[in-house]
CSV table of C-alpha atoms and ligand atoms in Angstrom, one decimal:
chain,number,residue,atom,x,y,z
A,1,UNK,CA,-0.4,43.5,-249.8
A,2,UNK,CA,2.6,45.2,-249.9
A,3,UNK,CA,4.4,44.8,-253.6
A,4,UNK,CA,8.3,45.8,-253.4
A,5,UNK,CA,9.6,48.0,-256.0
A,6,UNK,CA,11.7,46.9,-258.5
A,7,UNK,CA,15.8,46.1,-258.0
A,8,UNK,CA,17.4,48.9,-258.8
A,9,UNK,CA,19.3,48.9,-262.2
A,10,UNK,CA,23.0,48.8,-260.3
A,11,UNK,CA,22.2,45.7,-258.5
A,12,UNK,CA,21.6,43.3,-261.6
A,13,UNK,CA,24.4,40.9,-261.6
A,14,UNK,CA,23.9,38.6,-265.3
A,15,UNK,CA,27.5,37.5,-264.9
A,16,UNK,CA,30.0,35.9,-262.1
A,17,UNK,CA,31.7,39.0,-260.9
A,18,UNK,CA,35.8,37.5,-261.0
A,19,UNK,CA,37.5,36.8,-257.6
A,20,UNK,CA,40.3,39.5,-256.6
A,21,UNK,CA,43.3,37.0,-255.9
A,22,UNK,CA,43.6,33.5,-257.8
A,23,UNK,CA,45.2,32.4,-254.6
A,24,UNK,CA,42.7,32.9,-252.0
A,25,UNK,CA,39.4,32.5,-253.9
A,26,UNK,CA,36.0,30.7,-252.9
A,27,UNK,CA,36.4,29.2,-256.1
A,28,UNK,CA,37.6,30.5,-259.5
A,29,UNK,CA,35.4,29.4,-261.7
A,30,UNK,CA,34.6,32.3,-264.6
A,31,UNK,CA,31.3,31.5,-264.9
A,32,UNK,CA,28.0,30.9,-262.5
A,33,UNK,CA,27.6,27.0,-262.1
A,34,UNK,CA,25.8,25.5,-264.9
A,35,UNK,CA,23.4,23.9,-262.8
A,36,UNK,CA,22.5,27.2,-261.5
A,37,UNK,CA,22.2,28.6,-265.2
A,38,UNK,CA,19.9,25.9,-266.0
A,39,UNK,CA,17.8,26.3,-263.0
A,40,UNK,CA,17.3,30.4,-263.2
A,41,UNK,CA,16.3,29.6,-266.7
A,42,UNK,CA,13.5,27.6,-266.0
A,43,UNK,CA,12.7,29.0,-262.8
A,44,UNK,CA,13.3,26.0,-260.7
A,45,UNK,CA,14.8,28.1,-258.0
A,46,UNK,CA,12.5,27.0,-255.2
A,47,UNK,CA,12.6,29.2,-252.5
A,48,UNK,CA,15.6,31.3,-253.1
A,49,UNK,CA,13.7,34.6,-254.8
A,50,UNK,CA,12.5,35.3,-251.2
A,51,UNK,CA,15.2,34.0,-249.0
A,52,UNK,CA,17.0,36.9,-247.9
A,53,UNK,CA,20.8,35.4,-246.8
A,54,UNK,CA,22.2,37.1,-243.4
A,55,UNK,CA,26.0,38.6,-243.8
A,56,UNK,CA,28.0,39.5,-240.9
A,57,UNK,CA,30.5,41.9,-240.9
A,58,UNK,CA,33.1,41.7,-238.3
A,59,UNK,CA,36.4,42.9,-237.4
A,60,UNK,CA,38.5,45.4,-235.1
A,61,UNK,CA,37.4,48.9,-233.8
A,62,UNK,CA,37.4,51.2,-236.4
A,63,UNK,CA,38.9,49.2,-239.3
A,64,UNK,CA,36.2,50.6,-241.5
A,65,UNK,CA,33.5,48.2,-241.4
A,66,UNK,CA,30.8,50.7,-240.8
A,67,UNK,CA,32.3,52.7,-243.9
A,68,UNK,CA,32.6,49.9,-246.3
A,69,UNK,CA,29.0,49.2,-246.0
A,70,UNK,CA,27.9,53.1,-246.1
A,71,UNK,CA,29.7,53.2,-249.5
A,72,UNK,CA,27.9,50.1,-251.1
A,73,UNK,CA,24.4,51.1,-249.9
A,74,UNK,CA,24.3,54.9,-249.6
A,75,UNK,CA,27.8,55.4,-252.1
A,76,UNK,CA,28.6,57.6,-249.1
A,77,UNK,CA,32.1,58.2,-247.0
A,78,UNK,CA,32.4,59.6,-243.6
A,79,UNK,CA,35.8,60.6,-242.4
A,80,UNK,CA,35.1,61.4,-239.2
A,81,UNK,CA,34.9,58.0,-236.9
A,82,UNK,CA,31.3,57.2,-235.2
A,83,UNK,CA,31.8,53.7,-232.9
A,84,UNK,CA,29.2,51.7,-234.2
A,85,UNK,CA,27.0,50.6,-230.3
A,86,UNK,CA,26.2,46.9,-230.7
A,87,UNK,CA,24.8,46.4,-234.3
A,88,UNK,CA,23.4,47.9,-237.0
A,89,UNK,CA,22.1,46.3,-240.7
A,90,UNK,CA,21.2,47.1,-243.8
A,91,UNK,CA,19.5,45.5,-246.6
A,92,UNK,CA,20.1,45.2,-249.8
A,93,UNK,CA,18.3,43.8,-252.6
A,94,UNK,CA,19.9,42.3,-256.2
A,95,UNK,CA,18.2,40.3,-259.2
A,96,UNK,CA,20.7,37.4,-259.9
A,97,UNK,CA,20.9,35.2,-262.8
A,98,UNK,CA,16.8,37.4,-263.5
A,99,UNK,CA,15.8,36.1,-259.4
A,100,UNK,CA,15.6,38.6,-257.0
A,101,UNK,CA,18.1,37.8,-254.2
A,102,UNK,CA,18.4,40.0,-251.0
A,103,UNK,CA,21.6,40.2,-248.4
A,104,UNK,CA,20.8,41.6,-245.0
A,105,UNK,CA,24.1,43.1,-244.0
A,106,UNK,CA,25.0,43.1,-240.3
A,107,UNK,CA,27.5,46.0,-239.5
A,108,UNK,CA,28.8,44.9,-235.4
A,109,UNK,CA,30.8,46.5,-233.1
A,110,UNK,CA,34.3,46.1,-232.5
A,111,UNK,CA,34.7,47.8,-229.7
A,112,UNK,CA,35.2,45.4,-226.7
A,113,UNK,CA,32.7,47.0,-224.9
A,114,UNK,CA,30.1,46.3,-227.5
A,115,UNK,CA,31.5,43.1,-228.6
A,116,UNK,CA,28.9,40.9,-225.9
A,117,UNK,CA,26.0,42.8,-227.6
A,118,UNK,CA,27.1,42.0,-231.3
A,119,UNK,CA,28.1,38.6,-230.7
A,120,UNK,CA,24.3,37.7,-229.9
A,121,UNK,CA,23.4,38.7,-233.5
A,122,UNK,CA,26.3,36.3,-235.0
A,123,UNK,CA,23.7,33.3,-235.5
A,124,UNK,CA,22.0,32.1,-238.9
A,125,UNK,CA,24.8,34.0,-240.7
A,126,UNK,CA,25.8,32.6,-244.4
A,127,UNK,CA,28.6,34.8,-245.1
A,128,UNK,CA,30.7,36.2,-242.5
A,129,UNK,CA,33.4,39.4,-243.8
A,130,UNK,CA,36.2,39.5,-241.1
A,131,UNK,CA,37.8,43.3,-242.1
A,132,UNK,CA,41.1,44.7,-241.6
A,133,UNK,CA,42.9,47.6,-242.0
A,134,UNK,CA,46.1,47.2,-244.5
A,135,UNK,CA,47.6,49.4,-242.4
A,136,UNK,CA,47.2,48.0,-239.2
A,137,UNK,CA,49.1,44.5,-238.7
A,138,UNK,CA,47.3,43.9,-235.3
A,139,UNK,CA,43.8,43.6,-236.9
A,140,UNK,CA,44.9,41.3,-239.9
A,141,UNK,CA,46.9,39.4,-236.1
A,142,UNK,CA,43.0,39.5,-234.3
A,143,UNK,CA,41.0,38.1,-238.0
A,144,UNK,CA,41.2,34.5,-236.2
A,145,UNK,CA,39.8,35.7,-233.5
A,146,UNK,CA,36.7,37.3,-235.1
A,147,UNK,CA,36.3,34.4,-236.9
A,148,UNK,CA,36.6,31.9,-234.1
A,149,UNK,CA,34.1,34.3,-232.3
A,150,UNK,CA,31.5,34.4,-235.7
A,151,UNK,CA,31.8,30.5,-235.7
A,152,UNK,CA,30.6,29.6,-232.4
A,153,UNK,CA,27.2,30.6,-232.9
A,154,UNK,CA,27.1,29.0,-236.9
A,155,UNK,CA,27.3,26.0,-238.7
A,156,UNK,CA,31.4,26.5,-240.1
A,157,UNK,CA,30.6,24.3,-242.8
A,158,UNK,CA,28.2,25.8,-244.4
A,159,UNK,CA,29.7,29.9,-243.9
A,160,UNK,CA,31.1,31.2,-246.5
A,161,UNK,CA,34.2,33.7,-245.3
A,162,UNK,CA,35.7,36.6,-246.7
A,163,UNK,CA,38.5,38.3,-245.5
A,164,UNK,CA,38.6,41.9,-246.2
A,165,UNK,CA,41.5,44.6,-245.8
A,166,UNK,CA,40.5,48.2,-246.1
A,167,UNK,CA,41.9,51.8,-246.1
A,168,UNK,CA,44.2,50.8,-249.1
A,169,UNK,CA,44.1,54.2,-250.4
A,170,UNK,CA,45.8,54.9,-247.0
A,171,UNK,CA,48.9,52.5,-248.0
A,172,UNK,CA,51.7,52.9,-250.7
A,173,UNK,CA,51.9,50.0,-253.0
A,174,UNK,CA,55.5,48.7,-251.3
A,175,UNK,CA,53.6,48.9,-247.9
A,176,UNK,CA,50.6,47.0,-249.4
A,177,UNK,CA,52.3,44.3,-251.0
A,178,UNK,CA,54.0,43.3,-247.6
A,179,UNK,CA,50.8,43.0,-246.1
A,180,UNK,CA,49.2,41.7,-248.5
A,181,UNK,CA,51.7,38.1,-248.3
A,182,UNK,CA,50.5,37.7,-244.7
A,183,UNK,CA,46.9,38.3,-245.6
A,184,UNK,CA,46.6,35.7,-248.6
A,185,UNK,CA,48.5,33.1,-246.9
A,186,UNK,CA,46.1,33.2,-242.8
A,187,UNK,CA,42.9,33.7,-246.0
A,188,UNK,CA,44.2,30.4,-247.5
A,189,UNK,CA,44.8,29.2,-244.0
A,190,UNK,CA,41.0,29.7,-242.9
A,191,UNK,CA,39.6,29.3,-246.4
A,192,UNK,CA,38.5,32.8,-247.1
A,193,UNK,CA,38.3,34.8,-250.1
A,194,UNK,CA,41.1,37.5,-249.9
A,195,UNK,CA,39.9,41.6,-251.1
A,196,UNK,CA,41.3,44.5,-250.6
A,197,UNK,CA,38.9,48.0,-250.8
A,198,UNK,CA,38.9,51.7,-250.4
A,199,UNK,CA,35.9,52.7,-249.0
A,200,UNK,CA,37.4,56.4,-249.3
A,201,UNK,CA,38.1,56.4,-252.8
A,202,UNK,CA,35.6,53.2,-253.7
A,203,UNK,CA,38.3,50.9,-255.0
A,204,UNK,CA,36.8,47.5,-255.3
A,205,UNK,CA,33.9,48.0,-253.0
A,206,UNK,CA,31.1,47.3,-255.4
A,207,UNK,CA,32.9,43.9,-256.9
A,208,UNK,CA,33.5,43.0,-253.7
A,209,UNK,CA,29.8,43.3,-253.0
A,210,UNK,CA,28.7,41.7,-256.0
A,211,UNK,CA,31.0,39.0,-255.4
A,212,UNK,CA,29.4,37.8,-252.3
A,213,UNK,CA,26.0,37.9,-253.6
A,214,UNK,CA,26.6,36.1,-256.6
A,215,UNK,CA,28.3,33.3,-254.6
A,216,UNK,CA,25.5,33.1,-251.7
A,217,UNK,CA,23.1,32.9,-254.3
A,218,UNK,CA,25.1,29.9,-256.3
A,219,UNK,CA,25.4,28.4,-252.8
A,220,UNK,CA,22.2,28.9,-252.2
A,221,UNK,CA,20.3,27.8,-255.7
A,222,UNK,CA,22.6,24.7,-255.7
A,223,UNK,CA,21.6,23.9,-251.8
A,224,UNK,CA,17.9,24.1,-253.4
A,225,UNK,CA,18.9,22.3,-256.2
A,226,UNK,CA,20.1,19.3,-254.2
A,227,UNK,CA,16.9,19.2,-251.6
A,228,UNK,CA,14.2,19.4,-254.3
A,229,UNK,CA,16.2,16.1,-255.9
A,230,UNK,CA,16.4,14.3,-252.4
A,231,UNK,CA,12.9,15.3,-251.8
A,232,UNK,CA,11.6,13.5,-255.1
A,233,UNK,CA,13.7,10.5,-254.4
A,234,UNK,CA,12.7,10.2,-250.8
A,235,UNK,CA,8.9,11.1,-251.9
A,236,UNK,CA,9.2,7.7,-254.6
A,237,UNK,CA,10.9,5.5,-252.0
A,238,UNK,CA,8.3,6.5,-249.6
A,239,UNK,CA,5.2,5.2,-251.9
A,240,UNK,CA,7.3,1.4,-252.8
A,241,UNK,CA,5.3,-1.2,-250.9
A,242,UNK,CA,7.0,-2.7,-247.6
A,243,UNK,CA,9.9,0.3,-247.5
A,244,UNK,CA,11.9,-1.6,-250.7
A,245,UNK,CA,14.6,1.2,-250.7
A,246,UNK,CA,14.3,1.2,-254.7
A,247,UNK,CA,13.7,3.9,-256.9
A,248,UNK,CA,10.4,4.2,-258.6
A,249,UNK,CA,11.6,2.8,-262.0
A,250,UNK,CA,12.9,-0.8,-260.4
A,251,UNK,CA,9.9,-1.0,-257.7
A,252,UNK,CA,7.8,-4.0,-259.2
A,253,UNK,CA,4.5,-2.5,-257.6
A,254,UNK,CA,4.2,0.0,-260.2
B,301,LIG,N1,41.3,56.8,-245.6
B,301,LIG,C1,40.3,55.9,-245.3
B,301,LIG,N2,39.7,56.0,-244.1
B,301,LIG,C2,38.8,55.1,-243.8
B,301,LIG,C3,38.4,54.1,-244.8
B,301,LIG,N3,37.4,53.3,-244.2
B,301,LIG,C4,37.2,53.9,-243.0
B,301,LIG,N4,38.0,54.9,-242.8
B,301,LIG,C5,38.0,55.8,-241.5
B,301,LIG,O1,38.3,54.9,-240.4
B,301,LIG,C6,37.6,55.3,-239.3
B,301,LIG,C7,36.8,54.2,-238.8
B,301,LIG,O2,35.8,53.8,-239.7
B,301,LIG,P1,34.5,52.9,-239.3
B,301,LIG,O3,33.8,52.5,-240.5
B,301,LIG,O4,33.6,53.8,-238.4
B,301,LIG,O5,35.1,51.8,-238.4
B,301,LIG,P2,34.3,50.5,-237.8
B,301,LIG,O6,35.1,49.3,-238.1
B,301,LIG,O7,32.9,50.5,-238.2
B,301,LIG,O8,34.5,50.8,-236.2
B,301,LIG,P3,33.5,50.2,-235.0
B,301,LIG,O9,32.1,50.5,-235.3
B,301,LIG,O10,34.0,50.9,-233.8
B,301,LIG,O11,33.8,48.8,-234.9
B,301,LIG,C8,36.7,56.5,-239.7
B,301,LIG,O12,37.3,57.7,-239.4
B,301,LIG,C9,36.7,56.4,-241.3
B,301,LIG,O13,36.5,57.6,-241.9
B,301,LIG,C10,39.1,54.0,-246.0
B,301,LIG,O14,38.8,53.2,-246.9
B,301,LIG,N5,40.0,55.0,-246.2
B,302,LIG,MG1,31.2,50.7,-237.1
């Protein structure tokens, strides 16, 4: 039996890491779910300690998806640009709320030519991360795109989206801001979280990171949550005598 080593110290997330913009935020609570307190406390977090939640990361040649995932899980930066051929993934593991929690992260090609290839590993995502470059108009203009693409093969109601623009170390604050407008209002528009990131210098990259762990776990936990109470009603309705669709307490038989 193989027994996993323990989550390193600088993936512990105790608290709901805040969003980056009020205005285009998953939700802005400052706190986990209370539910999903409650539940880590007393370990009634079913099967989510070993479910390990697919991310996809998505987005134009060379916007710097390949770099913002090197400087998460190897804190390393390469300047010089290597087209990422089909996919690529990395996992990484994090101890939420005391549960271990892992995200397998899915770095894809945007390179036409590679696009078929990636687009076969789109399916069973629960976050998808459409990048950007804040300097690049076009690829913030192609985001719908990518996500049209990334929805196809998954259930768009239960995705969570983030909309990332990187390179801002590249871009003067007057430059940023302008893009920035267009970016928060198409992230309102598709319901995405908005961040912007340096993978050069680091800016935001980890908080970004932790960000979407913390919220696939609370999805996650609270989607547990809600089929371990469905499971008990349907489990009493199931043992009332001539299917009386009543719960347990109001079912004469007992
Ligand atoms: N200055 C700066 N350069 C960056 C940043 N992120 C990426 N780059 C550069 O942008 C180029 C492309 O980065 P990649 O991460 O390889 O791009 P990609 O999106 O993975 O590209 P594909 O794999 O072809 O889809 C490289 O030369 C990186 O060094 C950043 O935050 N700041
Ligand atoms: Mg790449």
């Amino acid at each position: 039996m193989s027994v996993l080593p323990p989550v390193r110290r600088d993936r512990i997330i105790a608290q709901l890491p805040q969003y980056f913009r009020k205005e285009a935020a998953l939700h802005t609570e400052n706190d986990f779910n209370n539910k999903v307190k409650t539940a880590c406390q007393e370990q009634r977090t079913g099967t989510v300690g070993f479910k390990i939640s697919k991310v996809i990361v998505v987005g134009d040649l060379a916007v710097g998806k390949t770099c913002l995932i090197n400087r998460f899980c190897k804190d390393a930066f390469d300047k010089n640009y290597k087209a990422t051929i089909g996919v690529d993934f990395e996992m990484e593991r994090f101890e939420v709320l005391g549960v271990p929690f892992s995200l397998q992260l899915w770095d894809t090609a945007g390179q036409e030519r590679f696009k078929c290839i990636a687009s076969t590993y789109y399916r069973g995502a629960q976050v998808v991360i459409i990048v950007f470059d804040v300097n690049d108009i076009a690829s913030l203009g192609h985001a719908r795109q990518w996500l049209e693409d990334a929805l196809k093969e998954n259930d768009p109601t239960s995705v969570q989206l983030f909309l990332v623009g990187t390179k801002k170390d590249l871009s003067s604050p007057a430059q940023y801001s302008r893009i920035e407008q267009d970016a928060l209002k198409l992230a309102q528009e598709i319901r995405a979280e908005y961040w912007a990131v340096s993978s050069l210098t680091g800016e935001n990259v980890k908080e970004f990171f932790f960000r979407v762990a913390s919220l696939a776990f609370e999805t996650n936990v609270l989607a547990e949550l809600e089929k371990s109470g469905s499971r008990q009603i349907g489990d009493v309705i199931s043992e009332c005598p001539n299917n009386l669709s009543m719960p347990k307490s109001h079912c004469a038989y007992f």
